[in-house]
Amino acid sequence: MRVFITGIAGFVGTTLARAFRRDFPQAQIHGLDNLKRRGSELNLSLLKKAGVEFYHGDIRCPEDLQAVDGNFDLFIEASAEPSVLAGAAGPGYVLQTNLVGTLNCLEFARKRCGLFAFLSTSRVYSLSPLRALSLEERVSRFELSSVQRFKGVTAGGISEGFPTDSPRSLYGGSKLASEIIVQEYANTFGLNVILNRCGVIAGPGQFGKVDQGVYTLWVAHHYFGLPLKYTGFKGEGKQVRDLLHPEDLYKLLRLQIASKKVTAEVFNVGGGPENSISLAELTALCEKAIGRSTELSSSADTHAMDIPYYVSDNSKVREFFGWEPQISVPGIVEAIFRWLKENEASLRPLFQFPPSAESK
Ligand SMILES: NC(=O)c1ccc[n+]([C@@H]2O[C@H](COP(=O)([O-])OP(=O)(O)OC[C@H]3O[C@@H](n4cnc5c(N)ncnc54)[C@H](O)[C@@H]3O)[C@@H](O)[C@H]2O)c1
């Protein structure tokens, strides 16, 4: 098996590459990354140790992809500018990467790859209805009320039927546009595609920032004793997300690759209701695990792109592929703590000195 992964030095890309190598020692894993994400450079030694062929390149440049040798059974597009706040200072990078870059990857894949897997995002869903969900306020979190105004939302979470109209964000919009183009490549060229709309992915190897990867950042700040702030929705940390470990995403990809049911349909993929947690609950979990608290402030101001609640309804992907996430939130938190402990010296500066505003 030959696998090509873009964004291979990123959080998900590195995890997938190493998992394929672990389970298929004969497989040839190649990948490309421009190392834009701070911290990705730390993964290069892990990739080298795993025997991965690394290309330092940029998906915005078709010639960087053309420089790659050979054909592949599977292409995983895991590169992106993944921040929902990206593009506020200028949309060039996020659109060139998340949209034009995906197109370059598709052109490569239709000529040289058997199957194209695209990692989309729950951020394709419309912000206004997400912000207008009917919620009940509990002691430590928001919960969905039993009656909702919008289609695609039940006690099981947000399903593929939820509105995707504007407004979203440049990130969500660029990913939704890419999803559509991926589907048209399937229709027009017969390219086999997998389209997974992922909720929050968290775990070891994520170089979390306030605007992306905040759950891993939360755990890291507890570990390093760095300050944290509950922001928005009255500043009490009651906003809820479901967390998915990338190893569970890998297991799903294995099932999808092996399945005869690969179509150009979209699947919501996340931790699901059982693996949902609020920031306040995550604080309690971290404090229990580490035996101390960290400085915690609060701001009631809610950012225009922020949402109080998102939990993936995995019903469709469960029905199609018999997949369920296996790694619980405490398991994810424990794995992050372990990673921080084992790599303390190199990771401390990353979390202590966050990237400057323009690189967010
Ligand atoms: N992490 C999440 O919570 C989450 C949720 C939903 C979807 N996703 C999607 O999963 C994929 C992987 O995300 P991640 O969490 O690993 O992000 P990441 O930032 O850790 O990894 C992305 C990698 O892509 C690289 N990259 C950025 N621009 C590039 C370019 N123009 N050319 C080549 N490489 C480039 C970065 O350097 C980085 O190493 C992305 O497509 C993202 O949109 C992530």
PDB file of C-alpha atoms in Angstrom, residues 108-233:
ATOM      1  CA  PHE A 108      -2.903  15.189  -8.334  1.00  0.00           C
ATOM      2  CA  ALA A 109      -5.232  12.516  -6.956  1.00  0.00           C
ATOM      3  CA  ARG A 110      -7.392  12.045 -10.047  1.00  0.00           C
ATOM      4  CA  LYS A 111      -4.317  11.239 -12.108  1.00  0.00           C
ATOM      5  CA  ARG A 112      -2.335   9.253  -9.571  1.00  0.00           C
ATOM      6  CA  CYS A 113      -4.444   7.993  -6.635  1.00  0.00           C
ATOM      7  CA  GLY A 114      -7.104   5.330  -6.104  1.00  0.00           C
ATOM      8  CA  LEU A 115      -8.938   7.016  -3.243  1.00  0.00           C
ATOM      9  CA  PHE A 116      -9.100  10.587  -1.913  1.00  0.00           C
ATOM     10  CA  ALA A 117      -9.996  11.251   1.747  1.00  0.00           C
ATOM     11  CA  PHE A 118     -10.922  14.796   2.690  1.00  0.00           C
ATOM     12  CA  LEU A 119     -11.042  16.037   6.287  1.00  0.00           C
ATOM     13  CA  SER A 120     -13.781  18.599   6.461  1.00  0.00           C
ATOM     14  CA  THR A 121     -15.133  20.331   9.532  1.00  0.00           C
ATOM     15  CA  SER A 122     -18.268  20.894  11.558  1.00  0.00           C
ATOM     16  CA  ARG A 123     -17.570  24.574  10.929  1.00  0.00           C
ATOM     17  CA  VAL A 124     -19.385  24.189   7.586  1.00  0.00           C
ATOM     18  CA  TYR A 125     -22.606  24.465   9.611  1.00  0.00           C
ATOM     19  CA  SER A 126     -24.322  27.795   9.777  1.00  0.00           C
ATOM     20  CA  LEU A 127     -23.316  30.030  12.664  1.00  0.00           C
ATOM     21  CA  SER A 128     -26.691  31.710  13.212  1.00  0.00           C
ATOM     22  CA  PRO A 129     -28.717  28.566  14.001  1.00  0.00           C
ATOM     23  CA  LEU A 130     -25.802  27.138  16.011  1.00  0.00           C
ATOM     24  CA  ARG A 131     -25.865  30.295  18.116  1.00  0.00           C
ATOM     25  CA  ALA A 132     -29.655  30.116  18.363  1.00  0.00           C
ATOM     26  CA  LEU A 133     -29.902  26.481  19.547  1.00  0.00           C
ATOM     27  CA  SER A 134     -32.316  26.078  22.393  1.00  0.00           C
ATOM     28  CA  LEU A 135     -30.141  25.229  25.403  1.00  0.00           C
ATOM     29  CA  GLU A 136     -30.688  24.498  29.057  1.00  0.00           C
ATOM     30  CA  GLU A 137     -28.154  25.788  31.517  1.00  0.00           C
ATOM     31  CA  ARG A 138     -26.946  23.178  33.984  1.00  0.00           C
ATOM     32  CA  VAL A 139     -24.424  23.571  36.812  1.00  0.00           C
ATOM     33  CA  SER A 140     -21.356  22.861  34.690  1.00  0.00           C
ATOM     34  CA  ARG A 141     -22.567  22.908  31.058  1.00  0.00           C
ATOM     35  CA  PHE A 142     -25.173  23.748  28.475  1.00  0.00           C
ATOM     36  CA  GLU A 143     -27.428  20.906  27.325  1.00  0.00           C
ATOM     37  CA  LEU A 144     -29.703  20.739  24.281  1.00  0.00           C
ATOM     38  CA  SER A 145     -33.381  21.312  25.063  1.00  0.00           C
ATOM     39  CA  SER A 146     -35.741  18.630  23.810  1.00  0.00           C
ATOM     40  CA  VAL A 147     -37.479  21.013  21.375  1.00  0.00           C
ATOM     41  CA  GLN A 148     -35.419  22.710  18.656  1.00  0.00           C
ATOM     42  CA  ARG A 149     -36.363  25.094  15.826  1.00  0.00           C
ATOM     43  CA  PHE A 150     -33.860  23.792  13.269  1.00  0.00           C
ATOM     44  CA  LYS A 151     -33.663  20.597  11.249  1.00  0.00           C
ATOM     45  CA  GLY A 152     -30.737  18.258  11.879  1.00  0.00           C
ATOM     46  CA  VAL A 153     -30.538  18.591  15.642  1.00  0.00           C
ATOM     47  CA  THR A 154     -31.699  15.975  18.165  1.00  0.00           C
ATOM     48  CA  ALA A 155     -30.555  14.680  21.545  1.00  0.00           C
ATOM     49  CA  GLY A 156     -27.928  12.784  19.521  1.00  0.00           C
ATOM     50  CA  GLY A 157     -26.314  16.065  18.433  1.00  0.00           C
ATOM     51  CA  ILE A 158     -25.915  17.880  15.118  1.00  0.00           C
ATOM     52  CA  SER A 159     -26.460  15.728  12.027  1.00  0.00           C
ATOM     53  CA  GLU A 160     -25.609  16.222   8.355  1.00  0.00           C
ATOM     54  CA  GLY A 161     -29.082  17.743   7.830  1.00  0.00           C
ATOM     55  CA  PHE A 162     -28.264  20.866   9.875  1.00  0.00           C
ATOM     56  CA  PRO A 163     -28.273  24.118   7.815  1.00  0.00           C
ATOM     57  CA  THR A 164     -25.037  25.050   6.079  1.00  0.00           C
ATOM     58  CA  ASP A 165     -26.133  28.497   4.892  1.00  0.00           C
ATOM     59  CA  SER A 166     -24.058  31.611   5.404  1.00  0.00           C
ATOM     60  CA  PRO A 167     -22.765  32.879   7.769  1.00  0.00           C
ATOM     61  CA  ARG A 168     -20.115  30.281   8.610  1.00  0.00           C
ATOM     62  CA  SER A 169     -16.537  31.655   8.573  1.00  0.00           C
ATOM     63  CA  LEU A 170     -13.864  31.822   5.900  1.00  0.00           C
ATOM     64  CA  TYR A 171     -12.564  28.535   7.295  1.00  0.00           C
ATOM     65  CA  GLY A 172     -15.984  26.856   7.202  1.00  0.00           C
ATOM     66  CA  GLY A 173     -16.860  28.410   3.847  1.00  0.00           C
ATOM     67  CA  SER A 174     -13.603  27.294   2.243  1.00  0.00           C
ATOM     68  CA  LYS A 175     -14.091  23.752   3.555  1.00  0.00           C
ATOM     69  CA  LEU A 176     -17.713  23.587   2.362  1.00  0.00           C
ATOM     70  CA  ALA A 177     -16.665  24.828  -1.075  1.00  0.00           C
ATOM     71  CA  SER A 178     -13.958  22.150  -1.133  1.00  0.00           C
ATOM     72  CA  GLU A 179     -16.457  19.455  -0.146  1.00  0.00           C
ATOM     73  CA  ILE A 180     -18.575  20.425  -3.152  1.00  0.00           C
ATOM     74  CA  ILE A 181     -15.593  20.323  -5.509  1.00  0.00           C
ATOM     75  CA  VAL A 182     -14.495  16.951  -4.072  1.00  0.00           C
ATOM     76  CA  GLN A 183     -17.982  15.593  -4.828  1.00  0.00           C
ATOM     77  CA  GLU A 184     -17.857  16.983  -8.364  1.00  0.00           C
ATOM     78  CA  TYR A 185     -14.502  15.264  -8.923  1.00  0.00           C
ATOM     79  CA  ALA A 186     -16.213  12.040  -7.853  1.00  0.00           C
ATOM     80  CA  ASN A 187     -19.116  12.683 -10.270  1.00  0.00           C
ATOM     81  CA  THR A 188     -17.063  13.927 -13.197  1.00  0.00           C
ATOM     82  CA  PHE A 189     -13.906  11.817 -13.018  1.00  0.00           C
ATOM     83  CA  GLY A 190     -15.088   8.787 -11.045  1.00  0.00           C
ATOM     84  CA  LEU A 191     -12.596   9.562  -8.278  1.00  0.00           C
ATOM     85  CA  ASN A 192     -13.327   7.473  -5.164  1.00  0.00           C
ATOM     86  CA  VAL A 193     -13.703   9.875  -2.266  1.00  0.00           C
ATOM     87  CA  ILE A 194     -14.249   9.857   1.489  1.00  0.00           C
ATOM     88  CA  LEU A 195     -15.722  13.013   3.017  1.00  0.00           C
ATOM     89  CA  ASN A 196     -15.591  13.234   6.807  1.00  0.00           C
ATOM     90  CA  ARG A 197     -16.918  16.354   8.548  1.00  0.00           C
ATOM     91  CA  CYS A 198     -15.025  16.251  11.828  1.00  0.00           C
ATOM     92  CA  GLY A 199     -15.950  17.925  15.093  1.00  0.00           C
ATOM     93  CA  VAL A 200     -13.191  18.827  17.556  1.00  0.00           C
ATOM     94  CA  ILE A 201     -10.185  16.522  17.297  1.00  0.00           C
ATOM     95  CA  ALA A 202      -7.911  16.584  20.342  1.00  0.00           C
ATOM     96  CA  GLY A 203      -5.014  14.549  21.651  1.00  0.00           C
ATOM     97  CA  PRO A 204      -1.260  14.252  22.010  1.00  0.00           C
ATOM     98  CA  GLY A 205       0.698  15.968  19.260  1.00  0.00           C
ATOM     99  CA  GLN A 206      -1.665  18.918  18.922  1.00  0.00           C
ATOM    100  CA  PHE A 207       0.019  22.290  19.243  1.00  0.00           C
ATOM    101  CA  GLY A 208      -3.114  23.931  20.597  1.00  0.00           C
ATOM    102  CA  LYS A 209      -3.773  27.655  20.359  1.00  0.00           C
ATOM    103  CA  VAL A 210      -6.603  29.812  21.684  1.00  0.00           C
ATOM    104  CA  ASP A 211      -8.160  29.931  18.220  1.00  0.00           C
ATOM    105  CA  GLN A 212      -7.529  26.275  17.285  1.00  0.00           C
ATOM    106  CA  GLY A 213      -6.916  23.220  19.414  1.00  0.00           C
ATOM    107  CA  VAL A 214      -8.143  24.919  22.582  1.00  0.00           C
ATOM    108  CA  TYR A 215      -8.918  21.643  24.399  1.00  0.00           C
ATOM    109  CA  THR A 216      -5.323  20.474  24.152  1.00  0.00           C
ATOM    110  CA  LEU A 217      -4.181  23.983  25.059  1.00  0.00           C
ATOM    111  CA  TRP A 218      -6.437  23.812  28.144  1.00  0.00           C
ATOM    112  CA  VAL A 219      -4.788  20.597  29.321  1.00  0.00           C
ATOM    113  CA  ALA A 220      -1.305  21.947  28.546  1.00  0.00           C
ATOM    114  CA  HIS A 221      -1.906  25.138  30.513  1.00  0.00           C
ATOM    115  CA  HIS A 222      -2.895  23.071  33.517  1.00  0.00           C
ATOM    116  CA  TYR A 223       0.245  20.987  33.115  1.00  0.00           C
ATOM    117  CA  PHE A 224       2.582  23.975  32.798  1.00  0.00           C
ATOM    118  CA  GLY A 225       0.686  26.135  35.340  1.00  0.00           C
ATOM    119  CA  LEU A 226      -0.147  28.798  32.747  1.00  0.00           C
ATOM    120  CA  PRO A 227      -3.187  31.094  33.020  1.00  0.00           C
ATOM    121  CA  LEU A 228      -6.493  30.409  31.270  1.00  0.00           C
ATOM    122  CA  LYS A 229      -9.636  32.397  30.560  1.00  0.00           C
ATOM    123  CA  TYR A 230     -13.274  31.390  30.081  1.00  0.00           C
ATOM    124  CA  THR A 231     -14.416  33.594  27.211  1.00  0.00           C
ATOM    125  CA  GLY A 232     -17.981  34.270  26.126  1.00  0.00           C
ATOM    126  CA  PHE A 233     -21.399  32.898  27.082  1.00  0.00           C
TER     127      PHE A 233
END
